Short mmCIF file of C-alpha atoms in Angstrom, two decimals:
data_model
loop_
_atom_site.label_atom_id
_atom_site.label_comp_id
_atom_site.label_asym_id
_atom_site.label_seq_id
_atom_site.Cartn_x
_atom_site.Cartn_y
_atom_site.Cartn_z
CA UNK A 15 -93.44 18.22 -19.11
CA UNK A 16 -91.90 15.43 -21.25
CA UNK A 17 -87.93 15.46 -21.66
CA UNK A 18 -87.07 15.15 -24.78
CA UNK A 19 -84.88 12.19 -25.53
CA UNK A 20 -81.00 12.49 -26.28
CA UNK A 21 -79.98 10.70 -29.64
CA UNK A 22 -77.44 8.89 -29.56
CA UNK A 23 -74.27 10.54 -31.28
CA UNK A 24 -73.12 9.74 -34.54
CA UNK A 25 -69.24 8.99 -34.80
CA UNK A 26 -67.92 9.83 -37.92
CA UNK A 27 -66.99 6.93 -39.64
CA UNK A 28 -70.57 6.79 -39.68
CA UNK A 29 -70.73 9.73 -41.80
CA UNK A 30 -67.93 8.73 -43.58
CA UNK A 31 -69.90 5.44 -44.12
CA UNK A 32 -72.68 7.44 -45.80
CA UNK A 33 -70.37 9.75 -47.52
CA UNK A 34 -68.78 7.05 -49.50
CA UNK A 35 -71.92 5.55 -49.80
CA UNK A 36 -73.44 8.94 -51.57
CA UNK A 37 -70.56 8.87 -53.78
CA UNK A 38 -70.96 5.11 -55.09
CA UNK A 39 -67.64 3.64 -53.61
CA UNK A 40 -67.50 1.27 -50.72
CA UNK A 41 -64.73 1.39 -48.28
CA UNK A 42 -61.86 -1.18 -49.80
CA UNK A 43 -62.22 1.08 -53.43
CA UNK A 44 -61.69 4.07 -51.12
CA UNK A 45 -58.89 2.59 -49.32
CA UNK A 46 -57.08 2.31 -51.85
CA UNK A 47 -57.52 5.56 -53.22
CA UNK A 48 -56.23 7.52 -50.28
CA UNK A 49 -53.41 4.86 -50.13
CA UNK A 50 -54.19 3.08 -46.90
CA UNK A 51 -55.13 -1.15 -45.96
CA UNK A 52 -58.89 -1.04 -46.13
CA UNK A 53 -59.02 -2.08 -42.78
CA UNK A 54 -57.70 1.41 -41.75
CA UNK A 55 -60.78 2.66 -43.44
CA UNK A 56 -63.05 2.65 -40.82
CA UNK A 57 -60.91 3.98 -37.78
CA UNK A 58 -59.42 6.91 -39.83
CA UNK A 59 -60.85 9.40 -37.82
CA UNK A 60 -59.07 8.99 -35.10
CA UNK A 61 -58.54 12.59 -34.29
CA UNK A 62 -55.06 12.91 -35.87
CA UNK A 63 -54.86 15.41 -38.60
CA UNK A 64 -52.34 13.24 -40.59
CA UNK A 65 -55.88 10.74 -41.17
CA UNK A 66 -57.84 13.43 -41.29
CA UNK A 67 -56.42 14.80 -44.27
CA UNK A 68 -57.43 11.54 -46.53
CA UNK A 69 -60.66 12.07 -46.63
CA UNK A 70 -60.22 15.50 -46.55
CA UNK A 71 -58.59 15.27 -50.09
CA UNK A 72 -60.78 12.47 -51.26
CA UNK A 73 -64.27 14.11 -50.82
CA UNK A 74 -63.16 17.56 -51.30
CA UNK A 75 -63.65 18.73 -47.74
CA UNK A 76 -61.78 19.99 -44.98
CA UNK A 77 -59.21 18.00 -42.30
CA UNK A 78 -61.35 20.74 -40.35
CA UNK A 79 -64.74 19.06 -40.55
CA UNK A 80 -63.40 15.33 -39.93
CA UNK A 81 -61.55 16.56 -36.64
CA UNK A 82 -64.64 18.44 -35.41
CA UNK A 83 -66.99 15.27 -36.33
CA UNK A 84 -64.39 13.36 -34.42
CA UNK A 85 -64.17 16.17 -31.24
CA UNK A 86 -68.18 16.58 -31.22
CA UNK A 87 -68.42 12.48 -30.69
CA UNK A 88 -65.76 12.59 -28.00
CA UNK A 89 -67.53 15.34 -26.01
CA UNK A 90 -70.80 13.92 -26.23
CA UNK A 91 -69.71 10.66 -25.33
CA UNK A 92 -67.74 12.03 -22.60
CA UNK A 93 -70.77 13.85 -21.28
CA UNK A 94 -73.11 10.77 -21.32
CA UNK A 95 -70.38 8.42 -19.71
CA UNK A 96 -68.27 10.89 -17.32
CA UNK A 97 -70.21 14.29 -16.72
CA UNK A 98 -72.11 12.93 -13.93
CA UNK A 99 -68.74 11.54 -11.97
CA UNK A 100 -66.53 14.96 -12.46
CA UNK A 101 -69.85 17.09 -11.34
CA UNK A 102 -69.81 14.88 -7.64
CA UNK A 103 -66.40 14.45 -7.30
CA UNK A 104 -65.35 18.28 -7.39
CA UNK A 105 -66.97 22.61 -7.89
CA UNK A 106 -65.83 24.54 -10.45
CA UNK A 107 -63.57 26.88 -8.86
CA UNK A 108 -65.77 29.79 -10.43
CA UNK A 109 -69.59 30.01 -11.06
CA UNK A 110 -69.74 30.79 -14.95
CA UNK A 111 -71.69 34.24 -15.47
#
């Protein structure tokens, strides 16, 4: 059996990338609607709900689905850099059912 191949996970400012690109604006335009230096822009997702609320507003979405773009790319990066170590180095103190 072939095993499927992982992709590699997308952060989002990659999706904010394409967002802004589906909406005609490029990131310095958008900057300075949400009030922030453009160079901001890019690391706005940074997991804090204070950024997470500008593009929130601007695109008419939730601080809700920036934070969980932001969480999803943590975990999975987490898992493909660190899951290995913490499974060797220690058991979970219970066996999930």
């Amino acid at each position: 059996m072939v095993k499927a191949r992982k992709l590699q996970p997308l952060h989002p400012g990659e999706t904010l990338r394409m967002v802004l690109a589906d909406a005609g604006i490029t990131a310095n335009p958008a900057a300075l609607l949400v009030r922030i230096p453009s160079n901001r822009l890019p690391g706005i997702l940074g997991g804090t709900a204070e950024t997470a609320q500008r593009p929130a507003r601007l695109f008419g979405t939730s601080a809700h689905m920036w934070l969980n773009l932001q969480t999803r790319y943590d975990l999975e990066m987490a898992e493909d850099e660190v899951l290995k170590l913490v499974e060797a180095e220690f058991s979970p103190l219970r066996q999930a059912s």
